mmCIF file with all atom_site columns, C-alpha atoms and ligand atoms in Angstrom:
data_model
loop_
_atom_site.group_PDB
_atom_site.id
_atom_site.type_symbol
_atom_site.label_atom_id
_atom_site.label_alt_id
_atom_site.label_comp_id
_atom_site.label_asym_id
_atom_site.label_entity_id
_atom_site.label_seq_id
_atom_site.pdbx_PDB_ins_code
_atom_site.Cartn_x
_atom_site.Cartn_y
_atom_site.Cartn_z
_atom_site.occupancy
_atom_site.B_iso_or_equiv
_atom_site.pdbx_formal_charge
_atom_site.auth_seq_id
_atom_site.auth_comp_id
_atom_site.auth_asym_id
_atom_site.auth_atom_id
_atom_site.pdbx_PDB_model_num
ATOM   1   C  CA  . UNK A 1 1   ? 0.000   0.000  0.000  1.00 0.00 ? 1   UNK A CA  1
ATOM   2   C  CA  . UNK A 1 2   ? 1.031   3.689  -0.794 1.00 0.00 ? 2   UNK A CA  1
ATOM   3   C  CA  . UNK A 1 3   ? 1.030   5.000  2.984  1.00 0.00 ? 3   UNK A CA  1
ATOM   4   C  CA  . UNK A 1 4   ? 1.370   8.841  3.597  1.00 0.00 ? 4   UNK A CA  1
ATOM   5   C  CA  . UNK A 1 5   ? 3.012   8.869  7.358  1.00 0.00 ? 5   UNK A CA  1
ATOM   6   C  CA  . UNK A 1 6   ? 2.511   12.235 9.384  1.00 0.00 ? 6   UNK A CA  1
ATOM   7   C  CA  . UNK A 1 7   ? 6.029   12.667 11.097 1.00 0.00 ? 7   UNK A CA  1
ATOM   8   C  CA  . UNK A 1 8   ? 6.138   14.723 14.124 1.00 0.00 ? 8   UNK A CA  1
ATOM   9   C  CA  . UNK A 1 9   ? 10.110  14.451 13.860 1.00 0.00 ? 9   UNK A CA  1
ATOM   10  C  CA  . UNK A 1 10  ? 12.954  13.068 12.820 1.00 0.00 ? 10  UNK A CA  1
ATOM   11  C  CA  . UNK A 1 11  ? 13.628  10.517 15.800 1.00 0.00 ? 11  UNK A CA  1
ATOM   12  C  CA  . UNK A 1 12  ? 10.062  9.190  15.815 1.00 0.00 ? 12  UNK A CA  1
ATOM   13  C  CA  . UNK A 1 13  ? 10.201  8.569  12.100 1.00 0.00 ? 13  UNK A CA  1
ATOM   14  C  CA  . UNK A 1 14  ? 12.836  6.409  11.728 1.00 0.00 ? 14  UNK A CA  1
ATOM   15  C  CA  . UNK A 1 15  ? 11.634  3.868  13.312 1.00 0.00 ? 15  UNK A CA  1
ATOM   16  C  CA  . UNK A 1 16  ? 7.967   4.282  11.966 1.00 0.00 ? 16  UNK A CA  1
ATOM   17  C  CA  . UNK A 1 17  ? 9.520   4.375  8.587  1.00 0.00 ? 17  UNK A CA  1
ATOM   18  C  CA  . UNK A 1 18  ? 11.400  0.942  9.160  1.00 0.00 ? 18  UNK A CA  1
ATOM   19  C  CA  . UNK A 1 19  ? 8.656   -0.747 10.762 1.00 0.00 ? 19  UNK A CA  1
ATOM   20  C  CA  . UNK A 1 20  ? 5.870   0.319  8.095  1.00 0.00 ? 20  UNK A CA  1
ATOM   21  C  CA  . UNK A 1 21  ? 8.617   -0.892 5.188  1.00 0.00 ? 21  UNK A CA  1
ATOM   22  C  CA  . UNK A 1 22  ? 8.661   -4.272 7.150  1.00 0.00 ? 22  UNK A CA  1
ATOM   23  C  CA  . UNK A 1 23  ? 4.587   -4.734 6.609  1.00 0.00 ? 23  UNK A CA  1
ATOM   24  C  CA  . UNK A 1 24  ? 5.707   -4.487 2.756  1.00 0.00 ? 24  UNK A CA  1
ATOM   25  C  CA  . UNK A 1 25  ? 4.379   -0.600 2.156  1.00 0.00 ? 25  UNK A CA  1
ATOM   26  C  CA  . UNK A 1 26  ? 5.563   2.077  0.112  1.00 0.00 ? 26  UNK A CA  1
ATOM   27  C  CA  . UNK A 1 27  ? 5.825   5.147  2.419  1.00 0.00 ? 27  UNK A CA  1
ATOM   28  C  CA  . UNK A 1 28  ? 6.328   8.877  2.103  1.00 0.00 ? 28  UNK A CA  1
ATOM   29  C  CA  . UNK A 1 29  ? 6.615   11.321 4.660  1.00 0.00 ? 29  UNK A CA  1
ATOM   30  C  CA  . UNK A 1 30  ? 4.282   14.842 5.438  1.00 0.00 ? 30  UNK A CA  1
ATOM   31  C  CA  . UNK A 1 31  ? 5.421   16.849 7.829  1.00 0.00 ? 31  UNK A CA  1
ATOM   32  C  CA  . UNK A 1 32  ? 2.488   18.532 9.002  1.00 0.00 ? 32  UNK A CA  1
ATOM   33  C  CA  . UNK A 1 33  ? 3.036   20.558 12.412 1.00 0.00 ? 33  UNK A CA  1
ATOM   34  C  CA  . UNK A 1 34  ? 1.574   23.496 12.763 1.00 0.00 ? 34  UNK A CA  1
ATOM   35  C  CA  . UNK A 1 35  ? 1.294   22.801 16.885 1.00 0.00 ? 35  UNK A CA  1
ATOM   36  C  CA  . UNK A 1 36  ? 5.179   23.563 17.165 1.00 0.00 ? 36  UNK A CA  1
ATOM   37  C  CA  . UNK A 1 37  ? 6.487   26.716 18.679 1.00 0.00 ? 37  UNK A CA  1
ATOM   38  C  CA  . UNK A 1 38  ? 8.302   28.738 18.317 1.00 0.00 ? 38  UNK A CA  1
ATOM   39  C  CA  . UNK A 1 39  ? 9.279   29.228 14.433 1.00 0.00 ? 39  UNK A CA  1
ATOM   40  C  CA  . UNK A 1 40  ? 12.801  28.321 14.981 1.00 0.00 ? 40  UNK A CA  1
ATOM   41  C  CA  . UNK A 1 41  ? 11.707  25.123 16.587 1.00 0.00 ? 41  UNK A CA  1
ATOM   42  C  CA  . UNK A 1 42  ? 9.381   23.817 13.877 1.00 0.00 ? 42  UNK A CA  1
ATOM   43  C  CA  . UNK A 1 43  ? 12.883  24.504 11.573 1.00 0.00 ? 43  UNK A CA  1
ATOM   44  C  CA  . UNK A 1 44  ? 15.286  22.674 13.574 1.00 0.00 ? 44  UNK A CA  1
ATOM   45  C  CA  . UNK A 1 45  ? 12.626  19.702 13.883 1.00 0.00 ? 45  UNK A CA  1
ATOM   46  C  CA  . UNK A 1 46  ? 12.223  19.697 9.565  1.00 0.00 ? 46  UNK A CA  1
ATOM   47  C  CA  . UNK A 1 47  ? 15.989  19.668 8.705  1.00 0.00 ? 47  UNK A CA  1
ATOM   48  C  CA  . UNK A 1 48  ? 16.224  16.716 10.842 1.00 0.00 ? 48  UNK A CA  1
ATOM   49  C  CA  . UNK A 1 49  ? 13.373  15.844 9.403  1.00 0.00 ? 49  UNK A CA  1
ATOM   50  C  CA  . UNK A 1 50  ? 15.085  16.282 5.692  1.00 0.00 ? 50  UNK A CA  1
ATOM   51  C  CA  . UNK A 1 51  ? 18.461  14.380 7.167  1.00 0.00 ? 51  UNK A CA  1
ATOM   52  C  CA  . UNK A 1 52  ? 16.484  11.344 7.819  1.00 0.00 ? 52  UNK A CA  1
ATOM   53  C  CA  . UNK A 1 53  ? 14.628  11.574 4.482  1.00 0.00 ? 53  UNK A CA  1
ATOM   54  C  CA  . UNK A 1 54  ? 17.752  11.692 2.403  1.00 0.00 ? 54  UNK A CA  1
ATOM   55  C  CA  . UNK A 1 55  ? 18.875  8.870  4.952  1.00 0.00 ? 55  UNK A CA  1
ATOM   56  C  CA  . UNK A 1 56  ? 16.337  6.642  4.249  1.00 0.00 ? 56  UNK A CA  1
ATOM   57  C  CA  . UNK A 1 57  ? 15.801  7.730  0.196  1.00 0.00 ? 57  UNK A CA  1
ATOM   58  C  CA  . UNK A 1 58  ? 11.922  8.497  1.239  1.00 0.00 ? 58  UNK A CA  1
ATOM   59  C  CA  . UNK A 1 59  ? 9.780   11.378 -0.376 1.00 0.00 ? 59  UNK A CA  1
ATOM   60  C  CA  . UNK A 1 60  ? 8.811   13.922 1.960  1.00 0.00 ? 60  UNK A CA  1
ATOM   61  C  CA  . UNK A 1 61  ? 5.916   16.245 1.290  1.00 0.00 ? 61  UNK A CA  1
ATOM   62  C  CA  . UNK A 1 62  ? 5.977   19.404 3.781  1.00 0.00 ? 62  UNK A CA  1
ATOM   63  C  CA  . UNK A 1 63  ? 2.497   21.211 4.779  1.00 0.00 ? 63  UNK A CA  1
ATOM   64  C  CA  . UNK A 1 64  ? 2.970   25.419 5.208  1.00 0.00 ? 64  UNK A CA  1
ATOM   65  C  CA  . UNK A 1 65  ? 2.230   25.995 9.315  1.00 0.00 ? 65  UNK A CA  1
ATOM   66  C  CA  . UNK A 1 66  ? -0.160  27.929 10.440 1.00 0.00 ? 66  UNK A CA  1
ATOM   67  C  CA  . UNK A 1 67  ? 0.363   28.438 14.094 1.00 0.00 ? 67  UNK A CA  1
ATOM   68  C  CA  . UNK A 1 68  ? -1.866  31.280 14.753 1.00 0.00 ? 68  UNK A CA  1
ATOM   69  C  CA  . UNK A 1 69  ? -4.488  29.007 13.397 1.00 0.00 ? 69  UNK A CA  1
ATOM   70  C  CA  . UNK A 1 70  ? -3.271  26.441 15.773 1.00 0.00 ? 70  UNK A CA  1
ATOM   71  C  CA  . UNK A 1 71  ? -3.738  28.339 18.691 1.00 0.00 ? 71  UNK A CA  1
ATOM   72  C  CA  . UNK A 1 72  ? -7.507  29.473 17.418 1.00 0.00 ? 72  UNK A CA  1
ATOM   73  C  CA  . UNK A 1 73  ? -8.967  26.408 16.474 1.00 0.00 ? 73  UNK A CA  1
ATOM   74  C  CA  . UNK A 1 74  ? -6.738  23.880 18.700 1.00 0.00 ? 74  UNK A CA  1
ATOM   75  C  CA  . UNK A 1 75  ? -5.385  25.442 21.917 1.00 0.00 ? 75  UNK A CA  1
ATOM   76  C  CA  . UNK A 1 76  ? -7.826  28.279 23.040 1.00 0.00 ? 76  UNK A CA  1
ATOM   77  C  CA  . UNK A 1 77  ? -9.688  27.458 26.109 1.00 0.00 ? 77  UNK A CA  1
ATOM   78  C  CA  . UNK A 1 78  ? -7.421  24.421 26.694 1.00 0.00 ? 78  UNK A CA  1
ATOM   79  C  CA  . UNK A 1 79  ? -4.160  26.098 27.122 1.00 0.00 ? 79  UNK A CA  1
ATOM   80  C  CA  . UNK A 1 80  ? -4.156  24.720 30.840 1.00 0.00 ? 80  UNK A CA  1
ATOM   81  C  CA  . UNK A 1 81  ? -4.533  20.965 30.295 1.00 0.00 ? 81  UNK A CA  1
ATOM   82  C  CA  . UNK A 1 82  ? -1.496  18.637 30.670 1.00 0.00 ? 82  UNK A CA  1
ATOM   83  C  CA  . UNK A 1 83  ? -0.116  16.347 27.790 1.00 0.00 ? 83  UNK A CA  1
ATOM   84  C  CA  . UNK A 1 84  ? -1.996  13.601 27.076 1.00 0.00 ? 84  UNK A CA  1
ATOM   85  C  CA  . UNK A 1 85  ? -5.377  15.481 27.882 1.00 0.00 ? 85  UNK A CA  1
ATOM   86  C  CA  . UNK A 1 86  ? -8.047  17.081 25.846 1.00 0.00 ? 86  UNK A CA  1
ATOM   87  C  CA  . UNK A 1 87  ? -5.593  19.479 24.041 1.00 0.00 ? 87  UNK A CA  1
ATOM   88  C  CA  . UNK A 1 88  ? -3.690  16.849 22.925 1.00 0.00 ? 88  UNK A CA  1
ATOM   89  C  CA  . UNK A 1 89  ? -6.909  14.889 21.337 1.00 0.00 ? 89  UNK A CA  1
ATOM   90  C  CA  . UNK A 1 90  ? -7.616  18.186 19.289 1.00 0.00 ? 90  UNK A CA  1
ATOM   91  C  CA  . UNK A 1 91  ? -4.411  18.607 18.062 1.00 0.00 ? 91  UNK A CA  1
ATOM   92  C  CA  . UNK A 1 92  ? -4.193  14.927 16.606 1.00 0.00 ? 92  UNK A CA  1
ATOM   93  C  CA  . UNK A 1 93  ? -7.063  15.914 15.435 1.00 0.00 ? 93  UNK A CA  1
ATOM   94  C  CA  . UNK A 1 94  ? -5.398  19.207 13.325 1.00 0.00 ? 94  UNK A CA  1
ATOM   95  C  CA  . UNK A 1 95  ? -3.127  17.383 12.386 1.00 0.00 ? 95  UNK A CA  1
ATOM   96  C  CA  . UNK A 1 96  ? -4.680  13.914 11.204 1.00 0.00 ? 96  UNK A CA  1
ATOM   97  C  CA  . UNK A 1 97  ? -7.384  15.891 9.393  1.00 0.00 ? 97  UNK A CA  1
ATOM   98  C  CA  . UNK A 1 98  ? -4.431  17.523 7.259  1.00 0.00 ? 98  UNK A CA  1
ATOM   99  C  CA  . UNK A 1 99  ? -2.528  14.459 6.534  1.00 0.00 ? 99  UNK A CA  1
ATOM   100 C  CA  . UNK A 1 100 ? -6.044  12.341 5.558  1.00 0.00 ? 100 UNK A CA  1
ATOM   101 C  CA  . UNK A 1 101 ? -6.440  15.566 3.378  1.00 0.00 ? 101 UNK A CA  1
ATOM   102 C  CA  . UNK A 1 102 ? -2.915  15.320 1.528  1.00 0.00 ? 102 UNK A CA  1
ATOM   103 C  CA  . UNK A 1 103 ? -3.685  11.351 1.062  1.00 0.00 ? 103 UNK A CA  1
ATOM   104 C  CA  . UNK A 1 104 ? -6.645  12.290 -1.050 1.00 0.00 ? 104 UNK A CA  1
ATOM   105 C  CA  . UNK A 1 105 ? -4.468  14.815 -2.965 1.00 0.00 ? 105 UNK A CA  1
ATOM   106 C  CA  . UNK A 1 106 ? -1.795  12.452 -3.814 1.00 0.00 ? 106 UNK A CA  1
ATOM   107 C  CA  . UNK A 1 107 ? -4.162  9.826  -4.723 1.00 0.00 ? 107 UNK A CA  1
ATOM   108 C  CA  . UNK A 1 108 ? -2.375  7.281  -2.085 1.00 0.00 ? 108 UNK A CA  1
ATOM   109 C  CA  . UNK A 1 109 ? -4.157  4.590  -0.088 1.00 0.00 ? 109 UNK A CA  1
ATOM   110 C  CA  . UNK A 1 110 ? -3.657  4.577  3.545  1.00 0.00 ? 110 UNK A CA  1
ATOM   111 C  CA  . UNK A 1 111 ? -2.655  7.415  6.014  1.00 0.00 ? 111 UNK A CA  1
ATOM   112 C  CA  . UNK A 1 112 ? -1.015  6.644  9.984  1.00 0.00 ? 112 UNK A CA  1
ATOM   113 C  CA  . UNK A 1 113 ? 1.374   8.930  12.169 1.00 0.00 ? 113 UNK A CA  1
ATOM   114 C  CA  . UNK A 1 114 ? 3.954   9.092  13.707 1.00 0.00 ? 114 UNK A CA  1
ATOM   115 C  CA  . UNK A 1 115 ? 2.519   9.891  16.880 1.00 0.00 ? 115 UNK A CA  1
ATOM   116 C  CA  . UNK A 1 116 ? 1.923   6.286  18.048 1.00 0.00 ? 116 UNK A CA  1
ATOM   117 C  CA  . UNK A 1 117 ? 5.342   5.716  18.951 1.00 0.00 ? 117 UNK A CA  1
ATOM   118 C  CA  . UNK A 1 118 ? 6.074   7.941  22.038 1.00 0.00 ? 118 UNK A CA  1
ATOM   119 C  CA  . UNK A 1 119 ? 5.193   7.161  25.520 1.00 0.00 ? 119 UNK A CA  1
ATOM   120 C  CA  . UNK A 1 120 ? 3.906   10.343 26.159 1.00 0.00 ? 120 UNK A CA  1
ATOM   121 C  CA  . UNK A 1 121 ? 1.052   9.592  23.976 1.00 0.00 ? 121 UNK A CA  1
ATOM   122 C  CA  . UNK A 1 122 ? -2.167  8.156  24.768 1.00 0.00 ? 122 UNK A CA  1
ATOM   123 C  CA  . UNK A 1 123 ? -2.064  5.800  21.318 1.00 0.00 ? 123 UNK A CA  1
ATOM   124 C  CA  . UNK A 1 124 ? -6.383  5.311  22.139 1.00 0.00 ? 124 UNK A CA  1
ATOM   125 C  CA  . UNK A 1 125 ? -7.340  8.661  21.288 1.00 0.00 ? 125 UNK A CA  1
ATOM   126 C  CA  . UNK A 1 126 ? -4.985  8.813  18.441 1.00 0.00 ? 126 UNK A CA  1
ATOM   127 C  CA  . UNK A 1 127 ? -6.473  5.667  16.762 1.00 0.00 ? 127 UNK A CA  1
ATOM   128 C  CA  . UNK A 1 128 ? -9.732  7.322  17.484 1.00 0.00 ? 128 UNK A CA  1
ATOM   129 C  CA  . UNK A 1 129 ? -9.260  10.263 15.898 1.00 0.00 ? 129 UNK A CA  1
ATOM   130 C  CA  . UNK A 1 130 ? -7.273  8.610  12.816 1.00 0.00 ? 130 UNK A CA  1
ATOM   131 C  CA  . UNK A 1 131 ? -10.524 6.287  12.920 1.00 0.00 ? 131 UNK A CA  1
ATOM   132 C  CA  . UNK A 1 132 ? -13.160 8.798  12.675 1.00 0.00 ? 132 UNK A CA  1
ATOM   133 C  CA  . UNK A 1 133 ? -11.471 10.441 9.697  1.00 0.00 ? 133 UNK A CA  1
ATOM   134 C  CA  . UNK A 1 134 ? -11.521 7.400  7.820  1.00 0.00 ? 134 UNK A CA  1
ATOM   135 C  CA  . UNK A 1 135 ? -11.946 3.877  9.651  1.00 0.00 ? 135 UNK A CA  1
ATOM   136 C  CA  . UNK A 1 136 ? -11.147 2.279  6.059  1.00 0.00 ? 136 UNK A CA  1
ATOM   137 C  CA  . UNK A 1 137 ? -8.112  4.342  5.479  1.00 0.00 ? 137 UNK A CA  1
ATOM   138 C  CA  . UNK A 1 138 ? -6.407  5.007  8.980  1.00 0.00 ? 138 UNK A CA  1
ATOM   139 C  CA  . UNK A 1 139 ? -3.697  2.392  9.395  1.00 0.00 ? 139 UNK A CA  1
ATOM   140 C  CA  . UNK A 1 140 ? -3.893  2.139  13.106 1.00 0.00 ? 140 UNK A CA  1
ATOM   141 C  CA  . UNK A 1 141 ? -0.278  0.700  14.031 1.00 0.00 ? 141 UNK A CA  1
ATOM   142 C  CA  . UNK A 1 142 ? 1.026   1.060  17.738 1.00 0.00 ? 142 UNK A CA  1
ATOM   143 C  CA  . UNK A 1 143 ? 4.514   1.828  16.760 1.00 0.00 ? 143 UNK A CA  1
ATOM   144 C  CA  . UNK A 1 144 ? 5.579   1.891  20.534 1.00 0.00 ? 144 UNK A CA  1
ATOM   145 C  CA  . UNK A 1 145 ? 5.000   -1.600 20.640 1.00 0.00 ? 145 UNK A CA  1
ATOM   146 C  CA  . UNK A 1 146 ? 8.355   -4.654 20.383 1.00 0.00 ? 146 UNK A CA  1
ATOM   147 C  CA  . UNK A 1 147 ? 10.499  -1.346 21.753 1.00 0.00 ? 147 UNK A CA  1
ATOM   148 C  CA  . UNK A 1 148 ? 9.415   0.764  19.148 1.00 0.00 ? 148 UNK A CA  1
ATOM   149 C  CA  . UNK A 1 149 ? 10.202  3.894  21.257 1.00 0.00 ? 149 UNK A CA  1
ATOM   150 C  CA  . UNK A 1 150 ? 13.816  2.084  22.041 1.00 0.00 ? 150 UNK A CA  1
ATOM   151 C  CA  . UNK A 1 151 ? 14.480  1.859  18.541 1.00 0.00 ? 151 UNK A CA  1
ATOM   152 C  CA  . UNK A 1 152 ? 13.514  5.208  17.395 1.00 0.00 ? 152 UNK A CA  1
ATOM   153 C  CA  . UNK A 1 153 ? 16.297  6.543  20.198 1.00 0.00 ? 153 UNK A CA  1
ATOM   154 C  CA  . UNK A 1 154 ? 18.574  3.796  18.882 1.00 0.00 ? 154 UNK A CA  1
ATOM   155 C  CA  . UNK A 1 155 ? 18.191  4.856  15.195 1.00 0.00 ? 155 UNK A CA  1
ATOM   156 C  CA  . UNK A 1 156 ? 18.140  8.696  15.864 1.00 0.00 ? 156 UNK A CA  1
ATOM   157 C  CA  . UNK A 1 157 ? 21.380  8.598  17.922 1.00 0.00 ? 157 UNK A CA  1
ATOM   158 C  CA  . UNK A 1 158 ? 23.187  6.514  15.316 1.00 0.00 ? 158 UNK A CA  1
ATOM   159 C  CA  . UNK A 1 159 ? 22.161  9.233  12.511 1.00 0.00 ? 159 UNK A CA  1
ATOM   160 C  CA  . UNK A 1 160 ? 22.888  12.152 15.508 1.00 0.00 ? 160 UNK A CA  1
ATOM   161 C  CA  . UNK A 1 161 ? 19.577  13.747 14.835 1.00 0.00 ? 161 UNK A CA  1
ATOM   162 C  CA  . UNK A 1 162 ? 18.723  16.484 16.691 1.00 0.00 ? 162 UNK A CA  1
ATOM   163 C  CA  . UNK A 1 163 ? 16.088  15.244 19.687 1.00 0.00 ? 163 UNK A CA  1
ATOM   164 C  CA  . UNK A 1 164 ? 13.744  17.402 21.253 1.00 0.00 ? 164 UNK A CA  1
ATOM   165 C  CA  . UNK A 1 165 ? 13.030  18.020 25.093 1.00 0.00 ? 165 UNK A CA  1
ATOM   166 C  CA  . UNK A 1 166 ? 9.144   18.642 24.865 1.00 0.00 ? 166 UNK A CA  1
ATOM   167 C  CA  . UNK A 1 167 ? 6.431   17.742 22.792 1.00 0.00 ? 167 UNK A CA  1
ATOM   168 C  CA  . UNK A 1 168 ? 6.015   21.072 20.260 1.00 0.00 ? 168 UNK A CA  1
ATOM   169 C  CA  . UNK A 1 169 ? 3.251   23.493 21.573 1.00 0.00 ? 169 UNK A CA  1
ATOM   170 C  CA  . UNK A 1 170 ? 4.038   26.134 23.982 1.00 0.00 ? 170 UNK A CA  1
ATOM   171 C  CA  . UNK A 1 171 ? 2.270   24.543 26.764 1.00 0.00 ? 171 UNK A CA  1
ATOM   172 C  CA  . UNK A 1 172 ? 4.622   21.485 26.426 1.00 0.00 ? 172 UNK A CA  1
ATOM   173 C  CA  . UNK A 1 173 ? 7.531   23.102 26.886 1.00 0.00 ? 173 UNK A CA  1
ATOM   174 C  CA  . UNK A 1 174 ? 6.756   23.874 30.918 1.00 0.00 ? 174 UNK A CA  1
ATOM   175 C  CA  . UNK A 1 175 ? 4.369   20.440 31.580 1.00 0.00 ? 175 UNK A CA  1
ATOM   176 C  CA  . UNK A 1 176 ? 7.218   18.224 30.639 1.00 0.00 ? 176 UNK A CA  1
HETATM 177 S  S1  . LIG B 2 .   ? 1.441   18.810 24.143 1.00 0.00 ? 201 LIG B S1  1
HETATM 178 FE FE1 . LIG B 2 .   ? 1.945   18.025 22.095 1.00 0.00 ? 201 LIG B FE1 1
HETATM 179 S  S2  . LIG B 2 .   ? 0.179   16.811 21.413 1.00 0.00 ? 201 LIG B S2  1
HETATM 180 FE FE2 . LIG B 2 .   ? -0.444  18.092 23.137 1.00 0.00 ? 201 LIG B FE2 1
HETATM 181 S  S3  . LIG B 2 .   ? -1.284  19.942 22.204 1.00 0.00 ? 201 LIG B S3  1
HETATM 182 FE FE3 . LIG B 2 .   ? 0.864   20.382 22.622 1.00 0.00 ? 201 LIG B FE3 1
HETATM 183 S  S4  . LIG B 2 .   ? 1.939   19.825 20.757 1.00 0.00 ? 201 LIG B S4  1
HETATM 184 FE FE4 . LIG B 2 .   ? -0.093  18.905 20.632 1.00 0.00 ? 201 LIG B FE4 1
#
């Protein structure tokens, strides 16, 4: 299957792409973040990005951030909550609803994330989010799972990628 995998970063990528070229599919990457603050941040995290790309010889597609939009429709009245509360949900949500959109416009078949693979996410909401988009089309993989958190530090500190010390939004950087 032609899979379009949203990539929250370098270091959670590699592993994702691996493990997704393991179940036999053809994978290409969309970096879709408009959660991460501040500017220079969501930079550092895409030339990583780009590093592990050219690594790995896979296409990546980048999505223009919007993080004023972010904050409207994601964040406001939620700025408070803690990771892995209703904030979070929404933001999957932002972000899923973008990369289901770029699978249509590419005409590929499936879409997953990323996402799955850290501990600091509750992988439930994300399949039910990914689900709701498209419960035909979401591939719903738990990359966290046989040490796929382990791997993704393994993998990211052979390639010395750059790894992050909070999740992306502003309110991540003081709950972590
Ligand atoms: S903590 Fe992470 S997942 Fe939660 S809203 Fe912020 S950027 Fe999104």
């Amino acid at each position: 299957m032609k899979v379009l995998l949203h990539a929250c970063c370098g270091t959670c990528a590699s592993h994702c792409v691996m493990a997704l070229r393991d179940y036999g599919h053809d994978v290409r990457l969309f970096f879709s973040n408009g959660n991460i603050a501040p500017d220079s941040e969501f930079h550092k995290r895409l030339d990583t990005l780009r590093r592990l790309a050219d690594c790995l010889n896979v296409p990546l597609i980048v999505d223009e951030p919007d993080h004023k939009e972010w904050l409207e429709l994601v964040a406001k009245g939620f700025e408070q909550e803690l990771e892995k509360g209703a904030r979070c949900e929404r933001c999957f949500r932002y972000s899923l609803e973008r990369t289901f959109r770029m699978m249509e416009q590419q005409g590929l078949d499936m879409f997953t994330t990323t996402l799955s693979v850290s501990p600091h996410k509750h992988t439930p909401s994300i399949f039910k989010v990914g689900q709701e988009l498209d419960r035909e089309r979401f591939l719903a993989v738990n990359f966290k799972k046989e040490g796929g958190f382990r791997k993704s530090m393994q993998m990211s500190e052979s390639l010395g990628l750059y790894r992050q010390n909070y999740c992306g939004c502003e309110f991540s950087i003081r709950v972590l």
